[in-house]
Amino acid sequence: QDDSGGAQDDMLDDALVLLGPDQLALLAESTFHVKHDAHRTFPLPASPHLAAREAGVRLTLDPIIALANELRVNCSVVLELAGGLFTPLTDDLLNVDLVMALAPDRHIMVAPDRLGVLHDAIAATTAATAAATTRGSSAAPDALLVNQCTPSGANLNNTMELRRYVALPVFGPLGYGDVYLRADQLASMFAAFI
């Protein structure tokens, strides 16, 4: 990639026309400059299968897998799914299918620290474990990270409660707006994976 600007910057400027409000806000707040091809973003802030359909594009896993494998050669890859693990990615595939195809070294599921998360996280981790068992894959999460999703969230003790009901390490809550995990959270997370 050409970091000196030029054609790459022109391509990025052209891509901005295709970006929706979520992508523009993320681009404005980002401190790390990542150059995306325009075909990987959609203006409609919706489930990937709906956004792609609205844009007249058919998503497939092959380009995503190829890009992840290309990046893996030089660095660790962190992939944030669009939506939850069982959100439709295409008309035929779910995000869990992408996770299985990528065969990640680690799979961390993130849950918002809010009312209703106990059900959602227990159901999602149970379903992910069942999917891994029935499909013989790496879909089961290795850990659950609870993320505070509002600036003034009440202390619901969801992290402590999830530790009682979920059969995997539960970390958090990561505070609203925190960019980095505290050193003790990071150390315990890594220790769980050794």
PDB file of N, CA and C in Angstrom, residues 123-164:
ATOM      1  N   ALA A 123     -27.688 -17.264  26.316  1.00  0.00           N
ATOM      2  CA  ALA A 123     -28.216 -17.893  25.101  1.00  0.00           C
ATOM      3  C   ALA A 123     -27.169 -17.926  23.984  1.00  0.00           C
ATOM      4  N   ALA A 124     -26.454 -16.826  23.791  1.00  0.00           N
ATOM      5  CA  ALA A 124     -25.467 -16.762  22.704  1.00  0.00           C
ATOM      6  C   ALA A 124     -24.282 -17.690  22.957  1.00  0.00           C
ATOM      7  N   THR A 125     -23.774 -17.722  24.187  1.00  0.00           N
ATOM      8  CA  THR A 125     -22.642 -18.615  24.458  1.00  0.00           C
ATOM      9  C   THR A 125     -23.072 -20.076  24.386  1.00  0.00           C
ATOM     10  N   THR A 126     -24.282 -20.380  24.832  1.00  0.00           N
ATOM     11  CA  THR A 126     -24.803 -21.747  24.730  1.00  0.00           C
ATOM     12  C   THR A 126     -24.978 -22.141  23.267  1.00  0.00           C
ATOM     13  N   ALA A 127     -25.552 -21.253  22.474  1.00  0.00           N
ATOM     14  CA  ALA A 127     -25.749 -21.540  21.047  1.00  0.00           C
ATOM     15  C   ALA A 127     -24.416 -21.666  20.316  1.00  0.00           C
ATOM     16  N   ALA A 128     -23.445 -20.825  20.665  1.00  0.00           N
ATOM     17  CA  ALA A 128     -22.131 -20.896  20.019  1.00  0.00           C
ATOM     18  C   ALA A 128     -21.435 -22.217  20.344  1.00  0.00           C
ATOM     19  N   THR A 129     -21.548 -22.648  21.583  1.00  0.00           N
ATOM     20  CA  THR A 129     -20.951 -23.927  21.980  1.00  0.00           C
ATOM     21  C   THR A 129     -21.643 -25.078  21.252  1.00  0.00           C
ATOM     22  N   ALA A 130     -22.964 -25.015  21.148  1.00  0.00           N
ATOM     23  CA  ALA A 130     -23.704 -26.050  20.420  1.00  0.00           C
ATOM     24  C   ALA A 130     -23.326 -26.054  18.943  1.00  0.00           C
ATOM     25  N   ALA A 131     -23.180 -24.875  18.347  1.00  0.00           N
ATOM     26  CA  ALA A 131     -22.782 -24.788  16.938  1.00  0.00           C
ATOM     27  C   ALA A 131     -21.402 -25.392  16.727  1.00  0.00           C
ATOM     28  N   ALA A 132     -20.500 -25.145  17.660  1.00  0.00           N
ATOM     29  CA  ALA A 132     -19.146 -25.694  17.551  1.00  0.00           C
ATOM     30  C   ALA A 132     -19.181 -27.216  17.647  1.00  0.00           C
ATOM     31  N   THR A 133     -20.027 -27.716  18.523  1.00  0.00           N
ATOM     32  CA  THR A 133     -20.126 -29.166  18.712  1.00  0.00           C
ATOM     33  C   THR A 133     -20.755 -29.832  17.497  1.00  0.00           C
ATOM     34  N   THR A 134     -21.869 -29.292  17.019  1.00  0.00           N
ATOM     35  CA  THR A 134     -22.583 -29.932  15.912  1.00  0.00           C
ATOM     36  C   THR A 134     -21.886 -29.748  14.568  1.00  0.00           C
ATOM     37  N   ARG A 135     -21.146 -28.655  14.424  1.00  0.00           N
ATOM     38  CA  ARG A 135     -20.476 -28.398  13.151  1.00  0.00           C
ATOM     39  C   ARG A 135     -18.991 -28.752  13.194  1.00  0.00           C
ATOM     40  N   GLY A 136     -18.512 -29.185  14.354  1.00  0.00           N
ATOM     41  CA  GLY A 136     -17.107 -29.558  14.487  1.00  0.00           C
ATOM     42  C   GLY A 136     -16.175 -28.412  14.148  1.00  0.00           C
ATOM     43  N   SER A 137     -16.388 -27.284  14.782  1.00  0.00           N
ATOM     44  CA  SER A 137     -15.625 -26.092  14.415  1.00  0.00           C
ATOM     45  C   SER A 137     -15.147 -25.336  15.638  1.00  0.00           C
ATOM     46  N   SER A 138     -14.573 -24.166  15.374  1.00  0.00           N
ATOM     47  CA  SER A 138     -14.045 -23.306  16.437  1.00  0.00           C
ATOM     48  C   SER A 138     -14.986 -22.150  16.748  1.00  0.00           C
ATOM     49  N   ALA A 139     -16.281 -22.370  16.708  1.00  0.00           N
ATOM     50  CA  ALA A 139     -17.234 -21.286  16.943  1.00  0.00           C
ATOM     51  C   ALA A 139     -17.416 -20.955  18.411  1.00  0.00           C
ATOM     52  N   ALA A 140     -17.073 -21.872  19.298  1.00  0.00           N
ATOM     53  CA  ALA A 140     -17.288 -21.628  20.722  1.00  0.00           C
ATOM     54  C   ALA A 140     -16.364 -20.521  21.207  1.00  0.00           C
ATOM     55  N   PRO A 141     -16.912 -19.576  21.960  1.00  0.00           N
ATOM     56  CA  PRO A 141     -16.058 -18.491  22.475  1.00  0.00           C
ATOM     57  C   PRO A 141     -15.127 -18.999  23.566  1.00  0.00           C
ATOM     58  N   ASP A 142     -13.962 -18.351  23.673  1.00  0.00           N
ATOM     59  CA  ASP A 142     -12.993 -18.664  24.718  1.00  0.00           C
ATOM     60  C   ASP A 142     -13.221 -17.817  25.956  1.00  0.00           C
ATOM     61  N   ALA A 143     -13.866 -16.666  25.768  1.00  0.00           N
ATOM     62  CA  ALA A 143     -14.103 -15.756  26.887  1.00  0.00           C
ATOM     63  C   ALA A 143     -15.235 -14.806  26.522  1.00  0.00           C
ATOM     64  N   LEU A 144     -15.782 -14.177  27.546  1.00  0.00           N
ATOM     65  CA  LEU A 144     -16.842 -13.191  27.380  1.00  0.00           C
ATOM     66  C   LEU A 144     -16.354 -11.890  28.017  1.00  0.00           C
ATOM     67  N   LEU A 145     -16.428 -10.797  27.274  1.00  0.00           N
ATOM     68  CA  LEU A 145     -16.040  -9.478  27.769  1.00  0.00           C
ATOM     69  C   LEU A 145     -17.299  -8.634  27.885  1.00  0.00           C
ATOM     70  N   VAL A 146     -17.579  -8.139  29.072  1.00  0.00           N
ATOM     71  CA  VAL A 146     -18.755  -7.295  29.307  1.00  0.00           C
ATOM     72  C   VAL A 146     -18.325  -5.846  29.134  1.00  0.00           C
ATOM     73  N   ASN A 147     -19.060  -5.123  28.308  1.00  0.00           N
ATOM     74  CA  ASN A 147     -18.709  -3.766  27.917  1.00  0.00           C
ATOM     75  C   ASN A 147     -19.832  -2.811  28.332  1.00  0.00           C
ATOM     76  N   GLN A 148     -19.509  -1.819  29.159  1.00  0.00           N
ATOM     77  CA  GLN A 148     -20.507  -0.812  29.555  1.00  0.00           C
ATOM     78  C   GLN A 148     -20.867  -0.001  28.319  1.00  0.00           C
ATOM     79  N   CYS A 149     -22.145   0.059  27.979  1.00  0.00           N
ATOM     80  CA  CYS A 149     -22.555   0.674  26.716  1.00  0.00           C
ATOM     81  C   CYS A 149     -23.159   2.066  26.860  1.00  0.00           C
ATOM     82  N   THR A 150     -23.266   2.571  28.066  1.00  0.00           N
ATOM     83  CA  THR A 150     -23.752   3.940  28.266  1.00  0.00           C
ATOM     84  C   THR A 150     -22.840   4.651  29.264  1.00  0.00           C
ATOM     85  N   PRO A 151     -22.728   5.984  29.162  1.00  0.00           N
ATOM     86  CA  PRO A 151     -21.810   6.697  30.053  1.00  0.00           C
ATOM     87  C   PRO A 151     -22.188   6.620  31.524  1.00  0.00           C
ATOM     88  N   SER A 152     -23.448   6.512  31.833  1.00  0.00           N
ATOM     89  CA  SER A 152     -23.850   6.501  33.240  1.00  0.00           C
ATOM     90  C   SER A 152     -24.589   5.215  33.574  1.00  0.00           C
ATOM     91  N   GLY A 153     -24.048   4.096  33.126  1.00  0.00           N
ATOM     92  CA  GLY A 153     -24.701   2.820  33.369  1.00  0.00           C
ATOM     93  C   GLY A 153     -24.781   2.487  34.844  1.00  0.00           C
ATOM     94  N   ALA A 154     -25.911   1.938  35.243  1.00  0.00           N
ATOM     95  CA  ALA A 154     -26.073   1.515  36.633  1.00  0.00           C
ATOM     96  C   ALA A 154     -25.224   0.271  36.858  1.00  0.00           C
ATOM     97  N   ASN A 155     -24.799   0.068  38.084  1.00  0.00           N
ATOM     98  CA  ASN A 155     -24.024  -1.121  38.417  1.00  0.00           C
ATOM     99  C   ASN A 155     -24.992  -2.285  38.566  1.00  0.00           C
ATOM    100  N   LEU A 156     -25.155  -3.046  37.501  1.00  0.00           N
ATOM    101  CA  LEU A 156     -26.101  -4.156  37.496  1.00  0.00           C
ATOM    102  C   LEU A 156     -25.471  -5.467  37.948  1.00  0.00           C
ATOM    103  N   ASN A 157     -24.157  -5.465  38.162  1.00  0.00           N
ATOM    104  CA  ASN A 157     -23.427  -6.678  38.547  1.00  0.00           C
ATOM    105  C   ASN A 157     -23.557  -7.794  37.517  1.00  0.00           C
ATOM    106  N   ASN A 158     -23.740  -7.429  36.248  1.00  0.00           N
ATOM    107  CA  ASN A 158     -23.878  -8.445  35.210  1.00  0.00           C
ATOM    108  C   ASN A 158     -22.633  -9.306  35.063  1.00  0.00           C
ATOM    109  N   THR A 159     -21.462  -8.717  35.218  1.00  0.00           N
ATOM    110  CA  THR A 159     -20.241  -9.499  35.089  1.00  0.00           C
ATOM    111  C   THR A 159     -20.204 -10.598  36.135  1.00  0.00           C
ATOM    112  N   MET A 160     -20.483 -10.265  37.380  1.00  0.00           N
ATOM    113  CA  MET A 160     -20.482 -11.262  38.454  1.00  0.00           C
ATOM    114  C   MET A 160     -21.552 -12.332  38.221  1.00  0.00           C
ATOM    115  N   GLU A 161     -22.726 -11.908  37.787  1.00  0.00           N
ATOM    116  CA  GLU A 161     -23.799 -12.874  37.537  1.00  0.00           C
ATOM    117  C   GLU A 161     -23.470 -13.789  36.359  1.00  0.00           C
ATOM    118  N   LEU A 162     -22.885 -13.236  35.323  1.00  0.00           N
ATOM    119  CA  LEU A 162     -22.531 -14.071  34.170  1.00  0.00           C
ATOM    120  C   LEU A 162     -21.478 -15.109  34.543  1.00  0.00           C
ATOM    121  N   ARG A 163     -20.587 -14.760  35.444  1.00  0.00           N
ATOM    122  CA  ARG A 163     -19.582 -15.738  35.903  1.00  0.00           C
ATOM    123  C   ARG A 163     -20.241 -16.950  36.559  1.00  0.00           C
ATOM    124  N   ARG A 164     -21.414 -16.770  37.121  1.00  0.00           N
ATOM    125  CA  ARG A 164     -22.135 -17.878  37.756  1.00  0.00           C
ATOM    126  C   ARG A 164     -22.796 -18.788  36.728  1.00  0.00           C
TER     127      ARG A 164
END
